[in-house]
Short mmCIF file of N, CA and C in Angstrom, two decimals:
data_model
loop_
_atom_site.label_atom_id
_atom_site.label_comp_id
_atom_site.label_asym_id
_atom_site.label_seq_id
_atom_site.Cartn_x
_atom_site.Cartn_y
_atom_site.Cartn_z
N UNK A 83 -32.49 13.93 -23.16
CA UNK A 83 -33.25 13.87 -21.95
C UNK A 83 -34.60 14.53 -22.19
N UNK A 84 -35.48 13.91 -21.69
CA UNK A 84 -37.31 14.77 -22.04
C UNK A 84 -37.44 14.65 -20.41
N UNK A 85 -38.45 15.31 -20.10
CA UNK A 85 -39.21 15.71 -18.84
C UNK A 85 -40.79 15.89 -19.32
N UNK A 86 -41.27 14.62 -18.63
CA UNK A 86 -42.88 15.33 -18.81
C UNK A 86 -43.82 16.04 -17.50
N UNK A 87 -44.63 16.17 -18.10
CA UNK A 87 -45.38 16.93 -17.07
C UNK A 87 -47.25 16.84 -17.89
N UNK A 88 -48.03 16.63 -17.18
CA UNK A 88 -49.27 16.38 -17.53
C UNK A 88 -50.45 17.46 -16.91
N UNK A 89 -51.43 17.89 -17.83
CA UNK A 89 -52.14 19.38 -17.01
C UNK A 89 -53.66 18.65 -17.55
N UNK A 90 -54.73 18.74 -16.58
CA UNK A 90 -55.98 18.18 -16.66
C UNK A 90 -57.04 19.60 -16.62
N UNK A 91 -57.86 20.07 -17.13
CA UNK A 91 -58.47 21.32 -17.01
C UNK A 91 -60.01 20.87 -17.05
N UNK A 92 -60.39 20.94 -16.60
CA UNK A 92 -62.58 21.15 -16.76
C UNK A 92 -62.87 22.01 -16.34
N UNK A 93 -63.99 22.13 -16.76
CA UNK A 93 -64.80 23.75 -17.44
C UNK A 93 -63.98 24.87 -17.68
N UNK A 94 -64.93 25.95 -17.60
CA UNK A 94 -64.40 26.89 -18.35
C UNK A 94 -63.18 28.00 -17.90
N UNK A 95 -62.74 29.05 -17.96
CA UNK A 95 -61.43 29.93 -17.65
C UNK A 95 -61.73 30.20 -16.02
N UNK A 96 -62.77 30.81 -16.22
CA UNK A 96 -63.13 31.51 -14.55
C UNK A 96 -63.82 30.38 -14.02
N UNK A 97 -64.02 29.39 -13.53
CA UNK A 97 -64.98 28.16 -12.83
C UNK A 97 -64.76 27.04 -12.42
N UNK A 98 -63.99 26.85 -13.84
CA UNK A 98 -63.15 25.70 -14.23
C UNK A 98 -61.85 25.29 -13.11
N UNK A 99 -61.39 24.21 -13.13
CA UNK A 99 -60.20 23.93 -12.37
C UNK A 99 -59.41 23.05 -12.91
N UNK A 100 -58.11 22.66 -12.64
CA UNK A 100 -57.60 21.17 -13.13
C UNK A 100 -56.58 21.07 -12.44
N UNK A 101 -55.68 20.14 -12.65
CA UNK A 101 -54.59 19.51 -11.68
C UNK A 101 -53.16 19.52 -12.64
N UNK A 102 -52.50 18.83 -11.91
CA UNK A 102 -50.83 19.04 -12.76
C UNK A 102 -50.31 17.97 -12.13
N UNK A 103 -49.80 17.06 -13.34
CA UNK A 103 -48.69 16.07 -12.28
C UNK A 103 -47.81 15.58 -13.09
N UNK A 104 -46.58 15.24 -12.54
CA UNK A 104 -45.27 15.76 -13.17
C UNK A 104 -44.70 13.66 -13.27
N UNK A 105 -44.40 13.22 -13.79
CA UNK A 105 -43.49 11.80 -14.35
C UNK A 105 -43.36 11.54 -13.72
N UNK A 106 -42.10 12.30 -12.22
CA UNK A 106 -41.26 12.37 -11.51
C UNK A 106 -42.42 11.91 -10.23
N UNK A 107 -43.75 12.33 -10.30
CA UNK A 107 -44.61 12.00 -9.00
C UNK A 107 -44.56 13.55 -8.41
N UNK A 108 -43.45 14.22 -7.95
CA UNK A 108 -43.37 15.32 -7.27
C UNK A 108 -44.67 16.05 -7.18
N UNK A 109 -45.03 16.30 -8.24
CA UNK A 109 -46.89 17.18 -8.26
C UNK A 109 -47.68 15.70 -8.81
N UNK A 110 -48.61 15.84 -8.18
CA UNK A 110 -49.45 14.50 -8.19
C UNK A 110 -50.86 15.39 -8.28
N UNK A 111 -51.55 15.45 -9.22
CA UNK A 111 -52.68 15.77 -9.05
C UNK A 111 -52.78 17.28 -8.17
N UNK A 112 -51.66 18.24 -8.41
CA UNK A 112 -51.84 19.54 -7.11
C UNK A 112 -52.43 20.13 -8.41
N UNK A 113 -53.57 20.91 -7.59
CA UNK A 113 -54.50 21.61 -8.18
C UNK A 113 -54.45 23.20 -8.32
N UNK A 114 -54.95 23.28 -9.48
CA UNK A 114 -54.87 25.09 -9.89
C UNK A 114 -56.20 25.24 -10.93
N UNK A 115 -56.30 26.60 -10.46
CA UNK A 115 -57.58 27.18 -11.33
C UNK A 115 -57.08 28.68 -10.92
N UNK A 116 -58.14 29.52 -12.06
CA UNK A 116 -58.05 30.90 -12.00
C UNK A 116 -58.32 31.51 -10.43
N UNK A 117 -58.63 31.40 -9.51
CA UNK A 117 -58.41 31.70 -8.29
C UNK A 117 -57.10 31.94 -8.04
N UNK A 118 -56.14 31.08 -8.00
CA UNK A 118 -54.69 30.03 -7.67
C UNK A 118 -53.98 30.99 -8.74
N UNK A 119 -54.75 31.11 -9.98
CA UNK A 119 -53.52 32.07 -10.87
C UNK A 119 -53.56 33.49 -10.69
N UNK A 120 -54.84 33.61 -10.75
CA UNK A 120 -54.95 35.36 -10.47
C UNK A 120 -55.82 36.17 -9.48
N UNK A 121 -55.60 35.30 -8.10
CA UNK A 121 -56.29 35.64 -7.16
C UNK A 121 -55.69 35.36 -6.48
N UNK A 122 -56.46 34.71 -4.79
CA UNK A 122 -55.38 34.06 -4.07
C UNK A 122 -55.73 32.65 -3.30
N UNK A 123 -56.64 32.13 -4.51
CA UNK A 123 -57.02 30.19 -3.99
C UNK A 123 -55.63 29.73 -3.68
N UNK A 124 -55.77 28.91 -2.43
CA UNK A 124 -55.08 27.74 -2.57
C UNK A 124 -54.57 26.23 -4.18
N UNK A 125 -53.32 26.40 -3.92
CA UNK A 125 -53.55 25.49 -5.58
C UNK A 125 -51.79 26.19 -5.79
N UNK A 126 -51.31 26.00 -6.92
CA UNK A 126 -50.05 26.37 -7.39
C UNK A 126 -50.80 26.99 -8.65
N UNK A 127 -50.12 27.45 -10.05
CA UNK A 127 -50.30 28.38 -11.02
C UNK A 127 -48.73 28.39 -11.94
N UNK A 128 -49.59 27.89 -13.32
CA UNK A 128 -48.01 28.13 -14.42
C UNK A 128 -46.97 29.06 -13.99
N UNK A 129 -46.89 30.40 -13.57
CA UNK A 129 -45.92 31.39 -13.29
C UNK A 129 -45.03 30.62 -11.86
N UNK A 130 -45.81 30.32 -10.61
CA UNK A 130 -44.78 29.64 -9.46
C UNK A 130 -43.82 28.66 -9.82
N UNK A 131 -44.71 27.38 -10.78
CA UNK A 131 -43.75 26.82 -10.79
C UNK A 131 -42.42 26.78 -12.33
N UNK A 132 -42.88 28.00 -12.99
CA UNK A 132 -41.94 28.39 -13.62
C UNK A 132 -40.59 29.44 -12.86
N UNK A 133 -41.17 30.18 -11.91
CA UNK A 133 -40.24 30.42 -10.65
C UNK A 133 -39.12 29.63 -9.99
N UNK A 134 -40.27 28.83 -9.73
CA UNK A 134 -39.09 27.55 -8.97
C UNK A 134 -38.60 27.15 -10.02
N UNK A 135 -38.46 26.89 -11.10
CA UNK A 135 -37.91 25.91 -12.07
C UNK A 135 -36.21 26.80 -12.74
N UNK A 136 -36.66 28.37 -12.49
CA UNK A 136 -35.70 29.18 -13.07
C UNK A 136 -35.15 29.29 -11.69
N UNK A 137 -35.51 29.66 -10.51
CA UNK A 137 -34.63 29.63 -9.48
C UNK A 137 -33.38 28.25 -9.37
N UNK A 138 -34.35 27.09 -8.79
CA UNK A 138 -33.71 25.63 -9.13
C UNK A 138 -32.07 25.55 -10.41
N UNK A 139 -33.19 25.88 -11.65
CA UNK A 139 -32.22 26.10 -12.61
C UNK A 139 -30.72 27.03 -12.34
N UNK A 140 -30.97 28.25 -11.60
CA UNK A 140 -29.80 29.16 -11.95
C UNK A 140 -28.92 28.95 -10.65
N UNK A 141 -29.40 28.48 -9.86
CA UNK A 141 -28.87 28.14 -8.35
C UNK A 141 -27.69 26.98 -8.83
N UNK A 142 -28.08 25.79 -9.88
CA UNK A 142 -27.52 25.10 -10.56
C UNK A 142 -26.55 25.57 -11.10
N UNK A 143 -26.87 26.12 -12.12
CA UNK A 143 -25.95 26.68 -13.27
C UNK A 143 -24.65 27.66 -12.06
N UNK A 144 -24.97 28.80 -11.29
CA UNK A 144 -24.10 29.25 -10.38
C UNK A 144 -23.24 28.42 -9.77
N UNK A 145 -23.30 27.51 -9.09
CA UNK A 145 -22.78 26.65 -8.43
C UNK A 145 -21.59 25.86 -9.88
N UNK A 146 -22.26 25.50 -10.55
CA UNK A 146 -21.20 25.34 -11.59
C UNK A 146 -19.82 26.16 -11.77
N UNK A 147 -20.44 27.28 -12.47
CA UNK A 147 -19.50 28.53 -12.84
C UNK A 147 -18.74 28.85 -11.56
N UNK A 148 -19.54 28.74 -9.91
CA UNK A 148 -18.48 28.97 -9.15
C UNK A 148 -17.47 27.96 -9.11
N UNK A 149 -17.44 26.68 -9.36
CA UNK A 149 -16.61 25.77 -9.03
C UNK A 149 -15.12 25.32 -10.07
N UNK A 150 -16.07 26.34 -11.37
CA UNK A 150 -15.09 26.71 -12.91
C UNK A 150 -14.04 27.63 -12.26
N UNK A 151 -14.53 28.56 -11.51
CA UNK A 151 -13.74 29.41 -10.27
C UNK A 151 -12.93 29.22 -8.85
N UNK A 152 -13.18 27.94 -8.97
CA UNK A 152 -12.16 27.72 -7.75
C UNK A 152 -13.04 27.78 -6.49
N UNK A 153 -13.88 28.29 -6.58
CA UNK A 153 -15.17 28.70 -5.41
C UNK A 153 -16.20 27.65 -5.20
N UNK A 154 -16.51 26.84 -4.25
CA UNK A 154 -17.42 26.13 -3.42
C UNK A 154 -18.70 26.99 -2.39
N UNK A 155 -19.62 26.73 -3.13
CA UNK A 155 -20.70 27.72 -2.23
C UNK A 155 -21.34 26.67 -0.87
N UNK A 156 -21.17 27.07 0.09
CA UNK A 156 -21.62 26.64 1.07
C UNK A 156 -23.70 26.68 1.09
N UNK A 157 -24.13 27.70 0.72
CA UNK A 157 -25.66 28.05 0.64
C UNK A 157 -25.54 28.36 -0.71
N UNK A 158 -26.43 28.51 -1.55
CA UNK A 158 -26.91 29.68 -2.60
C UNK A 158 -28.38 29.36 -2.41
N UNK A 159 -28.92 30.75 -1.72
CA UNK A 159 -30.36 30.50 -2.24
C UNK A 159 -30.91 31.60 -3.15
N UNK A 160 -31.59 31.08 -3.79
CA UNK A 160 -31.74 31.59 -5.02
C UNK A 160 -33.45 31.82 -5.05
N UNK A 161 -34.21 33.27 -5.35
CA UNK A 161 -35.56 33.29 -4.92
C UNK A 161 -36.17 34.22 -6.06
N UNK A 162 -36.45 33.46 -7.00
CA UNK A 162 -36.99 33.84 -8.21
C UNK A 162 -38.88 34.20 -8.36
N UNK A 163 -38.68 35.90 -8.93
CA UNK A 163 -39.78 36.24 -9.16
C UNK A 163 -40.65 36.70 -10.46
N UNK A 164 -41.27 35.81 -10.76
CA UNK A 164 -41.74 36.01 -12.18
C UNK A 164 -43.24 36.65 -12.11
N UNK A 165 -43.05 37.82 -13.11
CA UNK A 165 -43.87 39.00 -13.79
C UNK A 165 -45.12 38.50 -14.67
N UNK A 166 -46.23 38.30 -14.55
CA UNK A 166 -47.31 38.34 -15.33
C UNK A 166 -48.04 39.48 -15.26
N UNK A 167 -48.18 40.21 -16.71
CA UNK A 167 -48.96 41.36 -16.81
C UNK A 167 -50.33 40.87 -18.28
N UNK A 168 -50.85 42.16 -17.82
CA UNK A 168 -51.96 42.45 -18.82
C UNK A 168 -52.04 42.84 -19.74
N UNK A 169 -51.69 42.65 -21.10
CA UNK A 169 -50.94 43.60 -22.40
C UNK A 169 -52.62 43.57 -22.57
N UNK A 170 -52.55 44.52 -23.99
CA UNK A 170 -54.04 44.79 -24.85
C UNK A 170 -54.24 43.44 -25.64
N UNK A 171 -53.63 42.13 -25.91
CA UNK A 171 -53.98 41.23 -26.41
C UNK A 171 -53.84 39.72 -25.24
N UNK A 172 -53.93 40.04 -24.10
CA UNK A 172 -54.06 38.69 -23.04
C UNK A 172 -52.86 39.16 -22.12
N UNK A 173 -52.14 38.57 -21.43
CA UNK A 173 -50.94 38.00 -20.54
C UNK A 173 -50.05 37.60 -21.02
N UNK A 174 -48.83 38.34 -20.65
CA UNK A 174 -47.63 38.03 -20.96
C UNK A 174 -46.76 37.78 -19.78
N UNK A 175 -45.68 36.89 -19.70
CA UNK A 175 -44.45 37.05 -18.88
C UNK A 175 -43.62 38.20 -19.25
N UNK A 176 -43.46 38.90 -18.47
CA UNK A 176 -42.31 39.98 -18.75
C UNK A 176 -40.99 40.22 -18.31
N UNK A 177 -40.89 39.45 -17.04
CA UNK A 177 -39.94 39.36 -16.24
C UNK A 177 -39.85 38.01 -15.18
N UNK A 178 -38.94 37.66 -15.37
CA UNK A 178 -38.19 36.90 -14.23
C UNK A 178 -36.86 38.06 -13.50
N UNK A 179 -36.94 37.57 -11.86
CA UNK A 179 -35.75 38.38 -11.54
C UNK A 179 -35.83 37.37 -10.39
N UNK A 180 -34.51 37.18 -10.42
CA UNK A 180 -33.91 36.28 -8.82
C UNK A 180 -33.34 37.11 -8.01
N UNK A 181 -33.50 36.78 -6.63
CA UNK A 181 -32.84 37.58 -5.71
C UNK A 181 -32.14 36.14 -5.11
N UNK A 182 -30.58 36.82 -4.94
CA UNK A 182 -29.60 35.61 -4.69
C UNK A 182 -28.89 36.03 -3.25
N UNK A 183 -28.92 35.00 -2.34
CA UNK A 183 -27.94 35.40 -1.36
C UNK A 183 -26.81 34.15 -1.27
N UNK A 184 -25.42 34.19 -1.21
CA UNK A 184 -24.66 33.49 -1.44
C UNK A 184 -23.98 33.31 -0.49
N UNK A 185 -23.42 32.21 0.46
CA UNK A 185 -22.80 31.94 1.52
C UNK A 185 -21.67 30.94 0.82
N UNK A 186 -20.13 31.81 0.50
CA UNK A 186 -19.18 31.16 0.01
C UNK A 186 -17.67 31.43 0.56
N UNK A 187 -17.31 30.88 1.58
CA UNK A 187 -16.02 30.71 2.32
C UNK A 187 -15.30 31.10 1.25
N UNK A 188 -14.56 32.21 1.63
CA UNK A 188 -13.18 32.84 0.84
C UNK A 188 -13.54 33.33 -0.73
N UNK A 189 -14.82 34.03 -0.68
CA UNK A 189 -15.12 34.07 -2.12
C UNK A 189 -14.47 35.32 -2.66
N UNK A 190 -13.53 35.35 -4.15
CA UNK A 190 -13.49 36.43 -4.51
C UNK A 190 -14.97 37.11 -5.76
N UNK A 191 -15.14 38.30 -4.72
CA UNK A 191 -15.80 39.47 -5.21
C UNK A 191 -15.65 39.51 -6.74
N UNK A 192 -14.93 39.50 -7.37
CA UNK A 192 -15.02 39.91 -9.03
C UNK A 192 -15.77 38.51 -9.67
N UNK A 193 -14.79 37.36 -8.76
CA UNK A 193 -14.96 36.05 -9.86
C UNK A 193 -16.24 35.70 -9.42
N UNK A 194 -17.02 36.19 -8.17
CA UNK A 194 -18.29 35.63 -7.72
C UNK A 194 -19.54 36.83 -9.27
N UNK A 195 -18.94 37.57 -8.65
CA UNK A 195 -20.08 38.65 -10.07
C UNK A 195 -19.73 38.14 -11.35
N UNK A 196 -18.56 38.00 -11.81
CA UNK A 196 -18.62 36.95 -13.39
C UNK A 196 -19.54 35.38 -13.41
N UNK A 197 -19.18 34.98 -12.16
CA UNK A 197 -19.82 33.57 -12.38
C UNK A 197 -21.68 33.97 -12.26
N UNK A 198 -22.28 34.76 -11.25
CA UNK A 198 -23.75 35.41 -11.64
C UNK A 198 -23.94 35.65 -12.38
N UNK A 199 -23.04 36.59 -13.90
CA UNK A 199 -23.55 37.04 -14.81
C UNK A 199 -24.03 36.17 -15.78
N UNK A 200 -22.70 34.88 -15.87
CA UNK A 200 -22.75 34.10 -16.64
C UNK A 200 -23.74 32.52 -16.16
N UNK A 201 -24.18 33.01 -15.30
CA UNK A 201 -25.29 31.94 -14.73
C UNK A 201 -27.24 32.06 -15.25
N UNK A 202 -27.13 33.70 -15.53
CA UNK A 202 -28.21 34.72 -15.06
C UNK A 202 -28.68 34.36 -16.52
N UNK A 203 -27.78 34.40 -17.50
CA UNK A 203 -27.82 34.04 -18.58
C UNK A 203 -27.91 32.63 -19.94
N UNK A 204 -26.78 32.03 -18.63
CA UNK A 204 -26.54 30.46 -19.38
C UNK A 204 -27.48 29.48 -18.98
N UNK A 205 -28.27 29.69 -17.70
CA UNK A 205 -29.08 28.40 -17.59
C UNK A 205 -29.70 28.35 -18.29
N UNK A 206 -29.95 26.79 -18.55
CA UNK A 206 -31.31 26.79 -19.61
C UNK A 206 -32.82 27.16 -19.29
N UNK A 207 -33.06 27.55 -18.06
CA UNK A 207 -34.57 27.78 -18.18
C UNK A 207 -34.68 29.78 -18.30
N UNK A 208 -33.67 29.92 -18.50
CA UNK A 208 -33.15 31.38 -18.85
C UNK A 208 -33.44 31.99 -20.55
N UNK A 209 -32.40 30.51 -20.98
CA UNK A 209 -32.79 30.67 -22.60
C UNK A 209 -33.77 30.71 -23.19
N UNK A 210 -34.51 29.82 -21.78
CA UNK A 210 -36.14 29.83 -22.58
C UNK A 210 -36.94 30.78 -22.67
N UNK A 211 -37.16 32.12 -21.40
CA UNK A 211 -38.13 32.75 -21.62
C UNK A 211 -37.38 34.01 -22.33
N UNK A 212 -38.40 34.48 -22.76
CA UNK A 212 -38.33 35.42 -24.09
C UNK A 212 -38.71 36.80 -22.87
N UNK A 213 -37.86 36.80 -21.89
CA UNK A 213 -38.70 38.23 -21.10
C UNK A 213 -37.33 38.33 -20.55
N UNK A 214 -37.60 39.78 -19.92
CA UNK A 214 -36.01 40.39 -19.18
C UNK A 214 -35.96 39.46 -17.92
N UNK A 215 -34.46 39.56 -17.95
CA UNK A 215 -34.57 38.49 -16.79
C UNK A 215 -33.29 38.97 -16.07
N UNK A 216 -33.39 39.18 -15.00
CA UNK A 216 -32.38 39.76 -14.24
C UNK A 216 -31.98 39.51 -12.54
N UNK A 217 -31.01 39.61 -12.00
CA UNK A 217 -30.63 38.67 -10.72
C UNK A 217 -29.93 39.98 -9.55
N UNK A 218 -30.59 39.61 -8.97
CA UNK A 218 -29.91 40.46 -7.72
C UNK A 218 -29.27 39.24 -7.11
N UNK A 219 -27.74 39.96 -6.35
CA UNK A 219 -27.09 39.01 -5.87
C UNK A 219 -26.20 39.49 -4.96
N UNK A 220 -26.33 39.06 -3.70
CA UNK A 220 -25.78 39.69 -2.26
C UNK A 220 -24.53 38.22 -1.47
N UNK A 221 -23.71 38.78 -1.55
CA UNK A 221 -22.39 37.96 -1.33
C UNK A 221 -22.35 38.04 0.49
N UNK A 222 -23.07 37.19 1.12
CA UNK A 222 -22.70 37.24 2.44
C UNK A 222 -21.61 36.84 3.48
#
């Protein structure tokens, strides 16, 4: 399976702007520039929709592992926040962390925290980033 995604940029870092649009249609030309990434323009920015993509992702992967468990989640929302800092050589991701609230009729407590751990970890957009990545998760 491939997934594309297409990024258009003119001029330069600070001035410059460009757009993003995804195979699927979903982002069509939505626009981002350094405002949008490290300010607060209107527009989306690489880090959001790597957010949504690891939220999406682990909300997935959970729902799995709960159902390996016998457990059917009625809600999982899943609200992922990803870390861009300033090292001495550019920007790095440092962190992803999800905050999870889970609405699951008759859930057991142990098997719901095994199936998070092993979610927090196994999705694939998890494997991908090279930064701590960690999940808060509230069993309502």
């Amino acid at each position: 399976m491939h997934r594309k995604a297409t990024a258009i940029w003119h001029g330069n870092l600070k001035n410059g702007s460009g757009t993003l649009s995804t195979e699927s249609g979903v982002l069509k030309q939505t626009q981002y520039s350094f405002s949008t990434r490290f300010e607060s323009g209107n527009g989306t920015n690489p880090e959001e929709l790597l957010a949504a993509a690891h939220a999406g992702c682990f909300a997935m992967a959970l729902s799995n592992e709960l159902g390996n468990n016998g457990m059917v989640p009625k809600t999982l929302e899943a609200t992922a926040n990803i870390k861009l800092e300033k090292v001495s050589d550019g920007f790095v991701i440092t962190e992803s962390h999800i905050d999870l609230i889970a609405d699951i009729p008759g859930a057991d407590k142990d098997k719901f925290d095994a199936a998070v751990k092993t979610a927090e970890t196994g999705c694939p957009v998890s494997k991908l980033f090279k930064a701590n990545i960690s999940v808060s998760a509230k069993l309502k």
